[in-house]
Amino acid sequence: MCTLLSRAVCVTALLLAPVLALAADTEYTIVLESHRFSPSELLVPAGVKVRLVLENRDQTPEEFESYALNREKLITPSAKVVIYVGPLAPGRYEYFGDFNPSTARGWIVAKP
Ligand SMILES: [Cu+2]
Protein backbone atom coordinates (compact mmCIF):
# COMPACT_ATOMS: atom_id res chain seq x y z
CA MET A 1 0.00 0.00 0.00
CA CYS A 2 1.31 3.47 -0.89
CA THR A 3 1.91 6.05 1.78
CA LEU A 4 0.26 9.36 1.15
CA LEU A 5 3.64 10.89 0.23
CA SER A 6 4.70 8.19 -2.22
CA ARG A 7 1.26 8.23 -3.79
CA ALA A 8 1.60 11.99 -4.28
CA VAL A 9 5.03 11.49 -5.86
CA CYS A 10 3.64 8.77 -8.15
CA VAL A 11 0.76 10.94 -9.27
CA THR A 12 3.06 13.93 -9.79
CA ALA A 13 5.46 11.82 -11.87
CA LEU A 14 2.60 10.48 -13.98
CA LEU A 15 1.28 13.99 -14.57
CA LEU A 16 4.69 15.49 -15.35
CA ALA A 17 6.01 12.79 -17.66
CA PRO A 18 3.94 13.76 -20.70
CA VAL A 19 4.48 17.48 -19.98
CA LEU A 20 8.26 17.03 -19.95
CA ALA A 21 8.15 14.95 -23.12
CA LEU A 22 6.05 17.62 -24.82
CA ALA A 23 8.35 20.40 -23.63
CA ALA A 24 11.40 18.58 -24.98
CA ASP A 25 9.74 18.07 -28.37
CA THR A 26 8.52 21.59 -28.84
CA GLU A 27 11.28 23.85 -27.55
CA TYR A 28 13.06 26.16 -29.97
CA THR A 29 15.75 28.76 -29.50
CA ILE A 30 15.98 32.07 -31.31
CA VAL A 31 19.31 33.84 -30.93
CA LEU A 32 19.78 37.59 -31.19
CA GLU A 33 23.25 38.63 -32.31
CA SER A 34 24.36 41.91 -33.88
CA HIS A 35 20.71 42.99 -33.66
CA ARG A 36 19.54 40.15 -35.90
CA PHE A 37 17.40 37.19 -34.95
CA SER A 38 18.42 33.74 -36.09
CA PRO A 39 16.91 31.69 -37.53
CA SER A 40 15.02 34.53 -39.19
CA GLU A 41 12.32 32.01 -40.10
CA LEU A 42 11.57 29.41 -37.46
CA LEU A 43 9.40 26.47 -38.46
CA VAL A 44 7.18 25.16 -35.67
CA PRO A 45 4.35 22.63 -35.70
CA ALA A 46 0.87 24.13 -35.91
CA GLY A 47 -1.65 23.20 -33.26
CA VAL A 48 0.92 22.70 -30.51
CA LYS A 49 2.01 24.91 -27.64
CA VAL A 50 5.63 25.89 -28.29
CA ARG A 51 8.27 26.97 -25.81
CA LEU A 52 10.57 29.61 -27.30
CA VAL A 53 13.89 30.40 -25.67
CA LEU A 54 15.02 33.88 -26.68
CA GLU A 55 18.75 34.33 -26.23
CA ASN A 56 20.24 37.80 -26.41
CA ARG A 57 23.96 37.63 -27.21
CA ASP A 58 24.21 41.38 -27.69
CA GLN A 59 25.46 43.77 -25.05
CA THR A 60 22.32 45.87 -25.33
CA PRO A 61 18.77 45.07 -24.27
CA GLU A 62 16.18 44.10 -26.84
CA GLU A 63 12.47 43.71 -26.74
CA PHE A 64 10.92 40.82 -28.60
CA GLU A 65 7.63 42.11 -29.93
CA SER A 66 4.95 40.56 -32.08
CA TYR A 67 1.54 41.96 -32.86
CA ALA A 68 0.66 38.73 -34.68
CA LEU A 69 1.50 36.61 -31.64
CA ASN A 70 0.43 39.21 -29.08
CA ARG A 71 3.74 38.95 -27.22
CA GLU A 72 6.15 41.53 -25.84
CA LYS A 73 9.16 40.56 -23.77
CA LEU A 74 12.27 42.43 -22.67
CA ILE A 75 15.55 40.51 -22.98
CA THR A 76 18.42 42.01 -21.03
CA PRO A 77 21.98 41.81 -22.44
CA SER A 78 23.54 38.31 -22.43
CA ALA A 79 20.34 36.80 -21.07
CA LYS A 80 17.71 34.24 -22.02
CA VAL A 81 13.98 34.47 -21.55
CA VAL A 82 11.25 31.96 -22.28
CA ILE A 83 7.92 32.68 -23.89
CA TYR A 84 5.16 30.30 -24.88
CA VAL A 85 3.19 30.62 -28.09
CA GLY A 86 0.39 28.61 -29.57
CA PRO A 87 -1.22 26.35 -30.27
CA LEU A 88 -0.93 28.29 -33.54
CA ALA A 89 -3.08 28.04 -36.64
CA PRO A 90 -0.96 27.35 -39.75
CA GLY A 91 0.54 30.61 -40.98
CA ARG A 92 3.34 33.14 -40.76
CA TYR A 93 3.69 35.25 -37.63
CA GLU A 94 5.97 38.26 -37.78
CA TYR A 95 8.00 39.57 -34.87
CA PHE A 96 10.67 42.23 -34.41
CA GLY A 97 13.03 43.76 -31.91
CA ASP A 98 11.43 46.95 -30.71
CA PHE A 99 14.81 48.63 -30.13
CA ASN A 100 16.32 47.67 -33.52
CA PRO A 101 13.36 47.10 -35.81
CA SER A 102 15.29 47.78 -39.04
CA THR A 103 17.53 44.71 -38.55
CA ALA A 104 15.95 42.61 -35.80
CA ARG A 105 13.04 40.96 -37.65
CA GLY A 106 11.81 37.46 -38.10
CA TRP A 107 8.96 35.05 -38.62
CA ILE A 108 7.52 32.13 -36.76
CA VAL A 109 6.09 29.82 -39.41
CA ALA A 110 3.52 27.30 -38.18
CA LYS A 111 3.10 24.29 -40.45
CA PRO A 112 0.53 21.55 -40.11
CU1 LIG B 1 7.32 47.04 -27.34
XYZ file of C-alpha atoms and ligand atoms in Angstrom:
113
model
C 0.000 0.000 0.000
C 1.308 3.472 -0.889
C 1.913 6.045 1.783
C 0.257 9.363 1.146
C 3.640 10.891 0.230
C 4.695 8.190 -2.217
C 1.261 8.232 -3.785
C 1.600 11.994 -4.280
C 5.032 11.488 -5.857
C 3.640 8.775 -8.146
C 0.761 10.940 -9.267
C 3.061 13.928 -9.794
C 5.458 11.815 -11.868
C 2.595 10.485 -13.978
C 1.279 13.985 -14.574
C 4.686 15.495 -15.347
C 6.008 12.785 -17.661
C 3.935 13.764 -20.704
C 4.480 17.478 -19.977
C 8.257 17.028 -19.945
C 8.148 14.950 -23.116
C 6.051 17.619 -24.816
C 8.351 20.401 -23.634
C 11.398 18.579 -24.980
C 9.741 18.075 -28.367
C 8.524 21.595 -28.838
C 11.277 23.848 -27.546
C 13.061 26.156 -29.966
C 15.751 28.757 -29.503
C 15.982 32.072 -31.311
C 19.313 33.842 -30.934
C 19.777 37.590 -31.195
C 23.245 38.628 -32.309
C 24.363 41.912 -33.881
C 20.712 42.991 -33.665
C 19.543 40.155 -35.899
C 17.403 37.192 -34.951
C 18.416 33.739 -36.089
C 16.912 31.694 -37.534
C 15.017 34.525 -39.187
C 12.317 32.007 -40.098
C 11.567 29.412 -37.458
C 9.402 26.470 -38.459
C 7.176 25.157 -35.674
C 4.347 22.633 -35.702
C 0.871 24.132 -35.914
C -1.646 23.200 -33.260
C 0.924 22.703 -30.513
C 2.014 24.906 -27.642
C 5.627 25.889 -28.293
C 8.269 26.974 -25.813
C 10.566 29.612 -27.297
C 13.888 30.404 -25.674
C 15.016 33.879 -26.684
C 18.746 34.329 -26.230
C 20.238 37.804 -26.406
C 23.964 37.631 -27.212
C 24.210 41.383 -27.687
C 25.459 43.768 -25.045
C 22.323 45.868 -25.326
C 18.767 45.067 -24.273
C 16.184 44.101 -26.844
C 12.466 43.715 -26.736
C 10.915 40.818 -28.597
C 7.629 42.107 -29.927
C 4.951 40.564 -32.082
C 1.537 41.958 -32.855
C 0.658 38.733 -34.677
C 1.500 36.605 -31.639
C 0.429 39.207 -29.075
C 3.739 38.953 -27.224
C 6.147 41.532 -25.841
C 9.160 40.560 -23.768
C 12.270 42.428 -22.671
C 15.551 40.515 -22.979
C 18.421 42.014 -21.027
C 21.982 41.807 -22.440
C 23.541 38.314 -22.428
C 20.336 36.801 -21.072
C 17.715 34.240 -22.023
C 13.984 34.473 -21.550
C 11.250 31.965 -22.284
C 7.917 32.676 -23.894
C 5.155 30.295 -24.881
C 3.186 30.625 -28.088
C 0.395 28.610 -29.572
C -1.222 26.345 -30.270
C -0.935 28.292 -33.545
C -3.077 28.044 -36.645
C -0.961 27.354 -39.746
C 0.538 30.611 -40.981
C 3.339 33.139 -40.761
C 3.689 35.250 -37.635
C 5.974 38.261 -37.784
C 8.005 39.572 -34.875
C 10.667 42.232 -34.415
C 13.034 43.759 -31.912
C 11.433 46.949 -30.710
C 14.812 48.633 -30.129
C 16.320 47.666 -33.517
C 13.365 47.096 -35.814
C 15.292 47.783 -39.039
C 17.528 44.713 -38.551
C 15.946 42.608 -35.798
C 13.038 40.962 -37.651
C 11.806 37.459 -38.099
C 8.958 35.054 -38.620
C 7.521 32.127 -36.762
C 6.095 29.824 -39.406
C 3.524 27.301 -38.175
C 3.098 24.292 -40.452
C 0.525 21.548 -40.113
Cu 7.325 47.036 -27.344
